[in-house]
């Protein structure tokens, strides 16, 4: 899985996804639910990053089902984060919405906010600060679309605080000068 993630980050997206899907098949054959869940979350994130939200939603939904069954808080938090990103109006088309499209976008925004807030709450019990800061960042972006800038600022501040905590855990010699 790590090899596929590295390939993805280096720009070999299709090869990385293909390797991850092959790995998914192998761990499913061995009936390893935790590994299957982790791999499906990675596949979902990769698909989302290449602009395939519908395919990503399919894998994230399956991963969340497994995470709930295993009561794996960190995996649930990551899954909720990905669902929130998939539904986020910030990542969807930036064109002006009218009529039923505007209502659908508002519904997606509400669902995205709900999922991202769940992602923010989950990591508190499982010590997953990366999930939390990413969720707060996306909530800040969503609330920036609405006139309620207080929530935008609150979530941006919380994301910043969590990033500062993460930076404190990194040895100073590993940080750029």
mmCIF file of C-alpha atoms in Angstrom:
data_model
loop_
_atom_site.group_PDB
_atom_site.id
_atom_site.type_symbol
_atom_site.label_atom_id
_atom_site.label_comp_id
_atom_site.label_asym_id
_atom_site.label_seq_id
_atom_site.Cartn_x
_atom_site.Cartn_y
_atom_site.Cartn_z
ATOM 1 C CA UNK A 1 0.000 0.000 0.000
ATOM 2 C CA UNK A 2 2.844 2.352 0.804
ATOM 3 C CA UNK A 3 4.415 1.744 -2.601
ATOM 4 C CA UNK A 4 1.136 2.642 -4.301
ATOM 5 C CA UNK A 5 0.819 5.823 -2.218
ATOM 6 C CA UNK A 6 4.350 6.841 -3.197
ATOM 7 C CA UNK A 7 3.592 6.169 -6.861
ATOM 8 C CA UNK A 8 0.466 8.287 -6.541
ATOM 9 C CA UNK A 9 2.327 11.193 -4.959
ATOM 10 C CA UNK A 10 4.944 10.998 -7.721
ATOM 11 C CA UNK A 11 2.234 11.417 -10.358
ATOM 12 C CA UNK A 12 1.772 7.780 -11.460
ATOM 13 C CA UNK A 13 -1.886 7.960 -10.512
ATOM 14 C CA UNK A 14 -3.356 5.246 -12.707
ATOM 15 C CA UNK A 15 -0.622 2.740 -11.877
ATOM 16 C CA UNK A 16 -0.978 3.524 -8.164
ATOM 17 C CA UNK A 17 -4.754 3.032 -8.212
ATOM 18 C CA UNK A 18 -4.383 -0.189 -10.187
ATOM 19 C CA UNK A 19 -1.868 -1.545 -7.643
ATOM 20 C CA UNK A 20 -4.090 -0.493 -4.749
ATOM 21 C CA UNK A 21 -7.103 -2.235 -6.302
ATOM 22 C CA UNK A 22 -5.072 -5.407 -6.813
ATOM 23 C CA UNK A 23 -3.992 -5.238 -3.173
ATOM 24 C CA UNK A 24 -7.628 -4.726 -2.177
ATOM 25 C CA UNK A 25 -8.540 -7.965 -3.974
ATOM 26 C CA UNK A 26 -5.769 -9.871 -2.203
ATOM 27 C CA UNK A 27 -6.695 -8.729 1.310
ATOM 28 C CA UNK A 28 -10.392 -9.379 0.665
ATOM 29 C CA UNK A 29 -9.526 -12.939 -0.364
ATOM 30 C CA UNK A 30 -7.717 -13.349 2.965
ATOM 31 C CA UNK A 31 -10.694 -11.834 4.809
ATOM 32 C CA UNK A 32 -8.736 -9.103 6.552
ATOM 33 C CA UNK A 33 -11.363 -6.434 7.284
ATOM 34 C CA UNK A 34 -9.057 -3.838 8.866
ATOM 35 C CA UNK A 35 -6.610 -3.915 5.959
ATOM 36 C CA UNK A 36 -9.489 -3.886 3.474
ATOM 37 C CA UNK A 37 -10.917 -0.801 5.162
ATOM 38 C CA UNK A 38 -7.571 1.039 5.123
ATOM 39 C CA UNK A 39 -6.970 0.192 1.464
ATOM 40 C CA UNK A 40 -10.476 1.222 0.412
ATOM 41 C CA UNK A 41 -10.049 4.552 2.205
ATOM 42 C CA UNK A 42 -6.777 5.084 0.324
ATOM 43 C CA UNK A 43 -8.435 4.176 -2.982
ATOM 44 C CA UNK A 44 -11.283 6.583 -2.204
ATOM 45 C CA UNK A 45 -8.864 9.393 -1.415
ATOM 46 C CA UNK A 46 -6.867 8.751 -4.588
ATOM 47 C CA UNK A 47 -10.003 8.720 -6.736
ATOM 48 C CA UNK A 48 -11.215 11.923 -5.119
ATOM 49 C CA UNK A 49 -7.888 13.644 -5.775
ATOM 50 C CA UNK A 50 -8.006 12.747 -9.485
ATOM 51 C CA UNK A 51 -11.562 14.103 -9.817
ATOM 52 C CA UNK A 52 -13.648 10.918 -9.593
ATOM 53 C CA UNK A 53 -15.960 11.682 -6.634
ATOM 54 C CA UNK A 54 -18.650 9.140 -7.590
ATOM 55 C CA UNK A 55 -16.152 6.270 -7.685
ATOM 56 C CA UNK A 56 -14.510 7.581 -4.519
ATOM 57 C CA UNK A 57 -17.879 7.635 -2.736
ATOM 58 C CA UNK A 58 -18.389 3.956 -3.557
ATOM 59 C CA UNK A 59 -15.120 2.910 -1.893
ATOM 60 C CA UNK A 60 -15.503 5.273 1.060
ATOM 61 C CA UNK A 61 -19.020 3.986 1.747
ATOM 62 C CA UNK A 62 -17.767 0.382 1.807
ATOM 63 C CA UNK A 63 -14.837 1.327 4.031
ATOM 64 C CA UNK A 64 -17.134 3.143 6.469
ATOM 65 C CA UNK A 65 -19.357 0.091 6.706
ATOM 66 C CA UNK A 66 -16.332 -1.990 7.727
ATOM 67 C CA UNK A 67 -15.045 0.691 10.122
ATOM 68 C CA UNK A 68 -18.424 0.858 11.884
ATOM 69 C CA UNK A 69 -18.554 -2.926 12.218
ATOM 70 C CA UNK A 70 -15.040 -2.946 13.734
ATOM 71 C CA UNK A 71 -15.708 0.186 15.813
ATOM 72 C CA UNK A 72 -12.420 1.623 14.527
ATOM 73 C CA UNK A 73 -12.618 5.302 15.501
ATOM 74 C CA UNK A 74 -9.614 6.439 13.479
ATOM 75 C CA UNK A 75 -10.914 4.754 10.314
ATOM 76 C CA UNK A 76 -14.381 6.183 10.906
ATOM 77 C CA UNK A 77 -12.882 9.658 11.271
ATOM 78 C CA UNK A 78 -10.940 9.310 8.022
ATOM 79 C CA UNK A 79 -14.026 7.979 6.243
ATOM 80 C CA UNK A 80 -16.173 10.864 7.470
ATOM 81 C CA UNK A 81 -13.483 13.297 6.321
ATOM 82 C CA UNK A 82 -13.499 11.774 2.835
ATOM 83 C CA UNK A 83 -17.306 11.780 2.681
ATOM 84 C CA UNK A 84 -17.305 15.437 3.674
ATOM 85 C CA UNK A 85 -14.746 16.221 0.974
ATOM 86 C CA UNK A 86 -16.794 14.344 -1.623
ATOM 87 C CA UNK A 87 -19.930 16.318 -0.705
ATOM 88 C CA UNK A 88 -18.148 19.646 -0.242
ATOM 89 C CA UNK A 89 -19.451 22.456 -2.438
ATOM 90 C CA UNK A 90 -15.913 23.887 -2.451
ATOM 91 C CA UNK A 91 -14.592 20.910 -4.404
ATOM 92 C CA UNK A 92 -17.598 20.675 -6.717
ATOM 93 C CA UNK A 93 -18.145 22.888 -9.744
ATOM 94 C CA UNK A 94 -17.472 26.523 -9.020
ATOM 95 C CA UNK A 95 -20.058 27.776 -11.525
ATOM 96 C CA UNK A 96 -23.078 29.765 -10.406
ATOM 97 C CA UNK A 97 -25.919 27.547 -9.263
ATOM 98 C CA UNK A 98 -29.559 28.373 -9.924
ATOM 99 C CA UNK A 99 -32.870 26.715 -9.168
ATOM 100 C CA UNK A 100 -32.712 23.027 -8.248
ATOM 101 C CA UNK A 101 -28.917 23.029 -8.626
ATOM 102 C CA UNK A 102 -28.620 25.629 -5.848
ATOM 103 C CA UNK A 103 -30.914 23.569 -3.587
ATOM 104 C CA UNK A 104 -28.842 20.446 -4.254
ATOM 105 C CA UNK A 105 -25.633 22.356 -3.511
ATOM 106 C CA UNK A 106 -27.116 23.627 -0.233
ATOM 107 C CA UNK A 107 -28.141 20.069 0.661
ATOM 108 C CA UNK A 108 -24.660 18.811 -0.161
ATOM 109 C CA UNK A 109 -23.151 21.606 1.942
ATOM 110 C CA UNK A 110 -25.290 20.600 4.923
ATOM 111 C CA UNK A 111 -24.369 16.931 4.492
ATOM 112 C CA UNK A 112 -20.694 17.829 4.031
ATOM 113 C CA UNK A 113 -20.723 19.956 7.183
ATOM 114 C CA UNK A 114 -22.346 17.126 9.139
ATOM 115 C CA UNK A 115 -19.759 14.576 7.981
ATOM 116 C CA UNK A 116 -16.823 16.920 8.545
ATOM 117 C CA UNK A 117 -18.046 17.752 12.053
ATOM 118 C CA UNK A 118 -18.216 14.017 12.747
ATOM 119 C CA UNK A 119 -14.643 13.720 11.483
ATOM 120 C CA UNK A 120 -13.589 16.519 13.847
ATOM 121 C CA UNK A 121 -15.129 14.729 16.820
ATOM 122 C CA UNK A 122 -13.884 11.211 16.044
ATOM 123 C CA UNK A 123 -10.148 11.861 16.274
ATOM 124 C CA UNK A 124 -10.419 13.262 19.798
ATOM 125 C CA UNK A 125 -10.852 9.706 21.041
ATOM 126 C CA UNK A 126 -8.375 8.108 18.645
ATOM 127 C CA UNK A 127 -5.576 10.727 18.589
ATOM 128 C CA UNK A 128 -5.813 11.350 14.832
ATOM 129 C CA UNK A 129 -4.965 15.029 14.581
ATOM 130 C CA UNK A 130 -4.328 14.926 10.802
ATOM 131 C CA UNK A 131 -7.938 13.982 10.179
ATOM 132 C CA UNK A 132 -9.131 16.716 12.531
ATOM 133 C CA UNK A 133 -7.097 19.562 11.023
ATOM 134 C CA UNK A 134 -8.063 18.540 7.490
ATOM 135 C CA UNK A 135 -11.745 18.445 8.511
ATOM 136 C CA UNK A 136 -11.504 21.859 10.200
ATOM 137 C CA UNK A 137 -9.774 23.281 7.122
ATOM 138 C CA UNK A 138 -12.539 22.044 4.818
ATOM 139 C CA UNK A 139 -15.232 23.330 7.202
ATOM 140 C CA UNK A 140 -13.521 26.717 7.122
ATOM 141 C CA UNK A 141 -13.593 26.667 3.306
ATOM 142 C CA UNK A 142 -17.280 25.732 3.253
ATOM 143 C CA UNK A 143 -18.271 28.396 5.781
ATOM 144 C CA UNK A 144 -16.307 30.969 3.753
ATOM 145 C CA UNK A 145 -18.996 30.502 1.079
ATOM 146 C CA UNK A 146 -21.657 31.674 3.530
ATOM 147 C CA UNK A 147 -22.010 35.069 5.211
ATOM 148 C CA UNK A 148 -21.396 33.465 8.636
ATOM 149 C CA UNK A 149 -17.685 34.235 8.693
ATOM 150 C CA UNK A 150 -17.414 33.539 12.443
ATOM 151 C CA UNK A 151 -17.611 29.782 11.860
ATOM 152 C CA UNK A 152 -15.122 30.120 9.019
ATOM 153 C CA UNK A 153 -12.668 31.861 11.331
ATOM 154 C CA UNK A 154 -13.292 29.403 14.204
ATOM 155 C CA UNK A 155 -12.547 26.371 12.077
ATOM 156 C CA UNK A 156 -9.512 28.008 10.458
ATOM 157 C CA UNK A 157 -8.156 28.799 13.944
ATOM 158 C CA UNK A 158 -8.746 25.225 15.120
ATOM 159 C CA UNK A 159 -6.994 23.835 12.011
ATOM 160 C CA UNK A 160 -4.049 26.145 12.691
ATOM 161 C CA UNK A 161 -3.857 25.071 16.353
ATOM 162 C CA UNK A 162 -3.850 21.394 15.388
ATOM 163 C CA UNK A 163 -1.112 21.999 12.802
ATOM 164 C CA UNK A 164 0.970 23.795 15.441
ATOM 165 C CA UNK A 165 0.568 20.816 17.783
ATOM 166 C CA UNK A 166 1.691 18.502 14.991
ATOM 167 C CA UNK A 167 4.694 20.734 14.309
ATOM 168 C CA UNK A 168 5.653 20.571 17.998
ATOM 169 C CA UNK A 169 5.931 16.786 17.723
ATOM 170 C CA UNK A 170 8.399 17.006 14.813
ATOM 171 C CA UNK A 171 12.069 17.258 15.853
ATOM 172 C CA UNK A 172 13.416 20.736 15.064
ATOM 173 C CA UNK A 173 16.245 19.356 12.903
ATOM 174 C CA UNK A 174 13.616 17.795 10.588
ATOM 175 C CA UNK A 175 11.919 21.151 9.939
ATOM 176 C CA UNK A 176 13.098 23.430 7.105
ATOM 177 C CA UNK A 177 15.124 26.433 8.206
#
